[in-house]
Amino acid sequence: MREVSVRKPNWLKAKRLGSAKTAYISRIMAENNLYTVCESAKCPNRGECFEKGRAVFLILGNICTRNCRFCAIKTGKNLLPPDPDEPKRVAEMSKKLGLKHIIITSVTRDDLPDGGAAHFVNTIREIRNSLGKDVLIEVLTPDFSGEKSSVDLIIKEKPTVFNHNLETIKRLYSHIRPQADYNRSLSILRYVKEQNPEILTKTGIMVGLGEKTYEVLDLISEARNNFVDIITIGQYLQPDKNNCPVKDFIHPEVFDFYKSEAKKMGFMHIESGPLIRSSYYTKSLDEIIKGLGSYLSSYQKQRKIG
């Protein structure tokens, strides 16, 4: 494997695609008072995804109650209550854009009793009412402060994918994610799979924050041991001068190594590369889940759950 680099290398150049589509989607989102995490988190792939008609809806506003040091989303207090019409607008926009795989995420709302779980539920229901039961729905949720009752609300809606990001290794949590808890996040992922093995569980992490290779491998192993099906691994890029600086630019060969090791551990699908982000797919979710039945059968037999 190559050594890491501390200077921004040429492999960290996103495809310059979709300027017209980006402008169009940004405009209609603004006109409908909707947000995408693609824009709010300054994702480097947003041009490519917008060109393909893909977007990740950010619900519950665009201001977060937590202050993770890697994140570009604004932090604040005294937030507005959930907009009761937002779920319907998300569904209408999904239909207008012709989406078949809809990803819903949110800021963390520690100010709400259920952490915003009911708003996720309403959004899922509106999408299915508008696009039909066969639409693929992926949720990328906060940790709901570990409240299983909030997680249960979403499990009952049976999303195709339940994504909750670990983000970084356990050692860096106190510095990078001081209001989160590594073990709590792992327990949420495990709980979802234990409650409904048919829901695909997913997590994403960033590298380049000062972690060691063995620590990343430990995290990948712990994720798999807690029943995670899909994992994404990408390079951390500092979105703003107020965020954590990049410690290392990880060479693509290291990402290939992580993917190879994760494959050995039995993940259903792995995305690993410098520009990979949690909601980015190199191929469609339809393709990924074609072998779902046999995968779940062997999984349930091995884990003795379900």
Coordinates of C-alpha atoms in Angstrom, one line a residue:
M1 CA 0.0 0.0 0.0
R2 CA 1.1 3.6 -0.7
E3 CA 1.8 6.0 2.1
V4 CA -0.8 8.7 2.9
S5 CA -0.3 12.3 1.7
V6 CA -0.8 15.6 3.4
R7 CA -1.1 17.6 0.2
K8 CA -4.3 17.5 -1.8
P9 CA -3.7 15.0 -4.6
N10 CA -5.0 14.9 -8.1
W11 CA -7.2 11.9 -7.5
L12 CA -9.5 14.1 -5.4
K13 CA -11.2 15.7 -8.4
A14 CA -14.9 15.1 -8.7
K15 CA -16.4 14.7 -12.2
R16 CA -17.4 18.1 -13.5
L17 CA -20.9 17.0 -14.5
G18 CA -24.4 18.3 -14.2
S19 CA -24.0 22.1 -14.1
A20 CA -27.4 22.6 -15.8
K21 CA -29.1 19.9 -13.8
T22 CA -27.6 21.2 -10.6
A23 CA -28.9 24.7 -11.3
Y24 CA -32.4 23.2 -12.1
I25 CA -32.6 21.0 -9.1
S26 CA -31.3 23.7 -6.8
R27 CA -33.9 26.1 -8.1
I28 CA -36.9 23.9 -7.8
M29 CA -35.8 22.7 -4.4
A30 CA -35.6 26.3 -3.2
E31 CA -39.0 27.1 -4.9
N32 CA -40.6 24.3 -2.9
N33 CA -38.8 25.2 0.4
L34 CA -36.9 21.9 0.4
Y35 CA -33.2 21.1 1.2
T36 CA -30.8 18.6 0.0
V37 CA -27.9 17.3 2.1
C38 CA -25.9 17.4 -1.2
E39 CA -25.9 21.2 -1.1
S40 CA -26.0 21.7 2.7
A41 CA -23.0 19.4 3.4
K42 CA -21.1 20.6 0.2
C43 CA -20.8 17.1 -1.2
P44 CA -18.1 16.9 -3.9
N45 CA -20.3 14.5 -6.0
R46 CA -23.4 16.7 -6.1
G47 CA -22.9 17.6 -9.8
E48 CA -22.7 14.0 -10.9
C49 CA -25.7 12.9 -8.8
F50 CA -27.9 15.8 -9.9
E51 CA -27.0 14.9 -13.5
K52 CA -28.4 11.4 -12.9
G53 CA -31.5 12.9 -11.2
R54 CA -30.5 11.7 -7.8
A55 CA -30.8 13.8 -4.6
V56 CA -30.8 13.3 -0.9
F57 CA -33.6 15.1 0.9
L58 CA -32.7 16.8 4.1
I59 CA -35.8 17.1 6.3
L60 CA -36.5 18.8 9.6
G61 CA -34.8 22.0 8.5
N62 CA -31.2 22.8 7.7
I63 CA -29.9 23.7 11.2
C64 CA -28.6 21.0 13.6
T65 CA -28.7 20.9 17.4
R66 CA -25.2 19.3 17.4
N67 CA -21.8 20.5 16.5
C68 CA -19.8 17.7 14.9
R69 CA -16.4 19.1 13.8
F70 CA -16.4 17.5 10.4
C71 CA -19.9 18.8 9.2
A72 CA -20.7 21.8 7.1
I73 CA -24.4 22.0 8.3
K74 CA -25.1 25.0 10.5
T75 CA -25.7 24.6 14.3
G76 CA -28.2 26.5 16.3
K77 CA -30.8 26.6 19.1
N78 CA -34.5 27.5 19.3
L79 CA -35.2 25.7 16.1
L80 CA -38.6 25.8 14.3
P81 CA -41.0 22.9 14.8
P82 CA -41.2 20.3 12.0
D83 CA -43.1 21.6 9.0
P84 CA -46.2 19.4 8.7
D85 CA -46.4 19.9 4.9
E86 CA -42.8 19.0 4.2
P87 CA -43.4 15.2 3.8
K88 CA -45.9 15.9 1.1
R89 CA -43.6 18.3 -0.7
V90 CA -40.8 15.7 -0.6
A91 CA -43.1 13.1 -2.2
E92 CA -44.3 15.5 -4.9
M93 CA -40.7 16.5 -5.7
S94 CA -39.6 12.8 -5.8
K95 CA -42.4 12.2 -8.3
K96 CA -41.5 15.2 -10.4
L97 CA -37.9 14.2 -10.6
G98 CA -38.9 10.6 -11.5
L99 CA -36.9 9.1 -8.6
K100 CA -37.0 5.4 -8.0
H101 CA -34.6 5.4 -5.1
I102 CA -35.3 8.1 -2.6
I103 CA -32.9 8.9 0.2
I104 CA -34.2 10.8 3.3
T105 CA -31.9 12.2 5.9
S106 CA -32.1 14.9 8.6
V107 CA -30.3 17.2 10.9
T108 CA -30.1 16.0 14.5
R109 CA -33.1 17.4 16.4
D110 CA -32.3 16.8 20.1
D111 CA -35.0 19.4 20.9
L112 CA -37.8 17.1 19.8
P113 CA -39.1 14.4 22.1
D114 CA -38.8 11.7 19.4
G115 CA -35.8 13.2 17.7
G116 CA -37.9 13.8 14.6
A117 CA -38.7 10.1 14.0
A118 CA -42.4 10.7 13.4
H119 CA -41.5 13.2 10.7
F120 CA -39.4 10.4 9.0
V121 CA -42.5 8.2 9.2
N122 CA -44.8 10.8 7.7
T123 CA -42.3 11.4 4.8
I124 CA -42.0 7.6 4.1
R125 CA -45.8 7.3 4.0
E126 CA -46.3 10.3 1.7
I127 CA -43.7 9.0 -0.7
R128 CA -45.3 5.6 -0.9
N129 CA -48.8 7.1 -1.3
S130 CA -47.4 9.2 -4.2
L131 CA -45.0 6.8 -5.9
G132 CA -46.3 3.3 -4.9
K133 CA -45.2 0.6 -2.5
D134 CA -42.3 -0.6 -4.8
V135 CA -40.3 2.6 -4.6
L136 CA -36.9 2.1 -2.9
I137 CA -36.6 4.2 0.3
E138 CA -33.4 4.7 2.2
V139 CA -33.3 6.6 5.5
L140 CA -30.1 8.1 6.9
T141 CA -31.0 8.8 10.5
P142 CA -29.4 10.5 13.5
D143 CA -29.0 8.5 16.7
F144 CA -32.2 9.7 18.3
S145 CA -30.2 9.9 21.5
G146 CA -30.3 6.1 21.6
E147 CA -34.1 6.0 22.2
K148 CA -35.3 2.7 20.8
S149 CA -38.9 3.8 20.7
S150 CA -37.9 6.4 18.1
V151 CA -36.1 3.8 16.0
D152 CA -39.1 1.5 16.3
L153 CA -41.3 4.0 14.6
I154 CA -39.1 3.9 11.5
I155 CA -38.6 0.1 11.6
K156 CA -42.4 -0.3 11.4
E157 CA -42.4 1.5 8.1
K158 CA -40.0 -1.0 6.6
P159 CA -37.6 1.2 4.6
T160 CA -35.5 -0.6 2.1
V161 CA -32.3 0.6 3.8
F162 CA -31.7 1.9 7.3
N163 CA -28.5 3.9 7.3
H164 CA -26.8 5.3 10.4
N165 CA -23.3 6.6 10.0
L166 CA -20.5 5.7 12.5
E167 CA -18.5 8.5 10.7
T168 CA -15.1 7.8 12.4
I169 CA -13.2 5.5 14.7
K170 CA -14.1 5.2 18.4
R171 CA -10.9 7.0 19.6
L172 CA -11.7 10.2 17.7
Y173 CA -15.3 10.5 18.9
S174 CA -14.6 12.9 21.8
H175 CA -12.8 15.3 19.4
I176 CA -14.8 14.8 16.2
R177 CA -18.3 13.9 17.5
P178 CA -18.4 15.0 21.1
Q179 CA -22.2 14.8 21.4
A180 CA -22.4 11.3 19.9
D181 CA -21.4 7.9 21.2
Y182 CA -19.7 5.1 19.1
N183 CA -21.2 2.2 21.0
R184 CA -24.7 3.8 20.9
S185 CA -24.5 4.1 17.1
L186 CA -23.4 0.5 16.8
S187 CA -26.3 -0.7 19.0
I188 CA -28.8 1.1 16.8
L189 CA -27.6 -0.7 13.7
R190 CA -27.7 -4.0 15.4
Y191 CA -31.1 -3.3 16.9
V192 CA -32.6 -2.5 13.5
K193 CA -31.4 -5.8 12.0
E194 CA -32.5 -7.8 15.0
Q195 CA -36.0 -6.3 14.8
N196 CA -36.4 -6.8 11.1
P197 CA -33.7 -8.8 9.2
E198 CA -35.3 -7.8 5.8
I199 CA -34.3 -4.2 6.3
L200 CA -30.8 -3.6 4.9
T201 CA -28.5 -1.9 7.4
K202 CA -25.8 0.5 6.3
T203 CA -23.1 2.7 7.7
G204 CA -20.6 5.2 6.4
I205 CA -17.2 6.4 7.6
M206 CA -14.6 9.0 6.7
V207 CA -10.9 8.5 6.7
G208 CA -8.1 11.1 6.8
L209 CA -8.9 12.4 10.3
G210 CA -5.9 10.9 12.0
E211 CA -7.0 7.3 12.3
K212 CA -4.6 4.3 12.0
T213 CA -5.2 1.5 9.4
Y214 CA -5.8 -1.1 12.1
E215 CA -8.4 1.2 13.7
V216 CA -10.3 1.4 10.5
L217 CA -10.2 -2.4 10.1
D218 CA -11.4 -2.8 13.7
L219 CA -14.4 -0.5 12.9
I220 CA -15.3 -2.4 9.7
S221 CA -15.2 -5.6 11.7
E222 CA -17.3 -4.3 14.5
A223 CA -19.9 -3.0 12.0
R224 CA -20.1 -6.4 10.4
N225 CA -20.3 -8.1 13.8
N226 CA -23.3 -5.8 14.5
F227 CA -25.1 -7.0 11.4
V228 CA -24.3 -4.1 9.1
D229 CA -25.0 -5.1 5.4
I230 CA -23.6 -2.1 3.5
I231 CA -20.6 0.1 4.3
T232 CA -19.2 3.2 2.6
I233 CA -15.7 4.5 3.1
G234 CA -14.6 7.9 1.8
Q235 CA -12.0 10.6 2.2
Y236 CA -12.7 13.4 4.7
L237 CA -12.6 16.8 3.0
Q238 CA -12.6 19.9 5.2
P239 CA -15.8 21.8 4.1
D240 CA -14.9 25.1 5.8
K241 CA -12.1 26.7 7.7
N242 CA -14.0 26.3 11.0
N243 CA -14.1 22.5 10.5
C244 CA -11.5 19.9 11.5
P245 CA -8.5 20.1 9.1
V246 CA -7.6 17.0 7.0
K247 CA -4.8 15.0 8.7
D248 CA -4.1 12.7 5.7
F249 CA -5.1 12.2 2.1
I250 CA -5.5 8.5 1.8
H251 CA -4.2 6.9 -1.4
P252 CA -6.8 5.0 -3.6
E253 CA -4.8 1.8 -3.0
V254 CA -5.6 2.0 0.7
F255 CA -9.4 2.3 -0.2
D256 CA -9.0 -0.8 -2.4
F257 CA -7.4 -2.6 0.6
Y258 CA -10.3 -1.6 2.9
K259 CA -12.8 -2.8 0.3
S260 CA -11.0 -6.1 0.0
E261 CA -10.9 -6.7 3.7
A262 CA -14.6 -5.7 4.1
K263 CA -15.5 -8.2 1.3
K264 CA -13.8 -10.9 3.3
M265 CA -15.9 -10.1 6.3
G266 CA -19.1 -10.8 4.3
F267 CA -20.7 -7.4 3.6
M268 CA -23.4 -7.4 1.0
H269 CA -22.0 -4.3 -0.6
I270 CA -19.0 -2.0 -0.1
E271 CA -18.3 1.4 -1.6
S272 CA -14.7 2.5 -0.9
G273 CA -12.9 5.4 -2.6
P274 CA -11.6 8.9 -2.1
L275 CA -14.8 10.6 -3.3
I276 CA -17.3 8.1 -1.9
R277 CA -20.0 9.5 0.4
S278 CA -22.6 7.8 2.5
S279 CA -25.4 8.2 0.0
Y280 CA -23.3 7.8 -3.2
Y281 CA -23.7 4.7 -5.3
T282 CA -21.5 3.6 -8.2
K283 CA -24.4 1.4 -9.3
S284 CA -28.1 1.5 -8.7
L285 CA -29.7 0.1 -5.5
D286 CA -31.8 -2.1 -7.8
E287 CA -28.7 -3.9 -9.0
I288 CA -27.3 -4.2 -5.5
I289 CA -30.4 -6.0 -4.1
K290 CA -30.9 -8.4 -6.9
G291 CA -29.4 -11.2 -4.8
L292 CA -31.1 -10.1 -1.7
G293 CA -33.1 -13.3 -1.1
S294 CA -30.1 -15.6 -1.0
Y295 CA -28.1 -13.2 1.0
L296 CA -30.7 -12.9 3.7
S297 CA -31.2 -16.6 3.8
S298 CA -27.5 -17.3 4.4
Y299 CA -27.3 -14.3 6.8
Q300 CA -30.2 -15.4 8.9
K301 CA -28.9 -19.0 9.1
Q302 CA -25.5 -17.7 10.2
R303 CA -26.7 -15.2 12.7
K304 CA -29.7 -17.3 13.9
I305 CA -32.0 -14.3 14.0
G306 CA -35.3 -13.5 12.3

